[in-house]
């Protein structure tokens, strides 16, 4: 989520005016509006201060990117090679139900 979307969501969820939110955060409402409309980029500390002023916590999440196809292929080959090293233990009789009788 972009900073401008975070601030607009915060504004909507707090039901505070931009002036009230700015006063709580120690900044002007005009500056908050500039942030909310993407005209100015606030620092991470400023965003955190504004979010806290609205009574919320901002929790960033790190999400792993999917590796490229060649790397995924090599990883699969490594896993299959490792699996071949384990002994296969099969039951002497088939333990599944027989259908169609």
XYZ file of C-alpha atoms in Angstrom:
101
model
C 0.000 0.000 0.000
C 1.312 3.445 -0.879
C 1.851 6.113 1.753
C -0.900 8.281 0.290
C -3.362 5.369 0.503
C -2.263 4.637 4.081
C -2.901 8.233 5.124
C -6.277 8.435 3.375
C -7.322 5.156 5.034
C -6.109 6.448 8.395
C -8.077 9.665 7.926
C -11.226 7.744 7.038
C -10.897 5.228 9.899
C -10.122 7.772 12.612
C -13.013 10.057 11.632
C -10.687 12.939 12.552
C -10.419 16.025 10.401
C -7.104 16.674 8.682
C -6.602 19.586 11.090
C -7.190 17.368 14.140
C -4.906 14.653 12.818
C -2.232 17.218 11.986
C -2.459 18.755 15.456
C -2.086 15.319 17.072
C 0.875 14.487 14.822
C 2.589 17.845 15.211
C 2.289 18.891 11.577
C -0.024 21.076 9.530
C -3.140 19.838 7.807
C -1.800 21.237 4.518
C 1.289 19.054 4.820
C -0.857 15.997 5.596
C -2.998 16.712 2.541
C 0.136 17.003 0.396
C 1.215 13.581 1.683
C -2.264 12.111 1.179
C -2.413 13.322 -2.431
C 1.112 12.169 -3.271
C 2.479 15.659 -3.924
C 5.139 15.281 -1.202
C 6.796 12.124 0.126
C 7.092 11.938 3.918
C 9.896 10.110 5.695
C 9.188 6.760 7.316
C 9.445 8.427 10.737
C 6.830 10.998 9.749
C 4.424 8.338 8.498
C 4.869 6.410 11.734
C 4.264 9.562 13.803
C 1.054 10.379 11.903
C -0.213 6.797 12.134
C 0.460 6.755 15.894
C -1.314 10.106 16.243
C -4.370 8.452 14.701
C -4.210 5.630 17.235
C -2.892 2.938 14.903
C 0.291 0.938 14.411
C 1.948 0.490 11.056
C 3.231 -3.065 10.585
C 5.398 -3.545 7.521
C 5.703 -7.048 6.152
C 8.557 -8.564 4.213
C 7.298 -10.926 1.527
C 9.645 -13.290 -0.283
C 9.833 -12.797 -4.020
C 9.439 -15.845 -6.197
C 12.794 -16.882 -7.639
C 13.300 -17.050 -11.377
C 12.300 -20.191 -13.264
C 15.843 -21.547 -13.695
C 16.542 -21.250 -9.985
C 13.243 -22.947 -9.129
C 14.105 -25.757 -11.555
C 17.508 -26.313 -9.919
C 15.879 -26.304 -6.494
C 13.372 -28.947 -7.629
C 16.183 -31.083 -9.050
C 18.034 -30.842 -5.726
C 14.930 -31.895 -3.783
C 14.291 -34.852 -6.098
C 17.938 -35.944 -5.859
C 17.694 -35.806 -2.078
C 14.453 -37.818 -2.124
C 16.168 -40.582 -4.129
C 18.630 -41.076 -1.271
C 15.888 -42.186 1.115
C 14.806 -45.841 0.978
C 11.345 -46.466 -0.378
C 9.126 -48.444 1.979
C 6.118 -49.884 0.244
C 3.451 -52.008 1.917
C 3.396 -55.632 0.661
C -0.315 -55.370 -0.167
C -2.350 -52.546 -1.638
C -4.223 -50.862 1.218
C -6.674 -48.883 -0.905
C -10.350 -49.705 -1.449
C -11.291 -51.408 -4.695
C -13.974 -49.534 -6.609
C -16.425 -50.877 -9.152
C -17.239 -54.272 -7.624
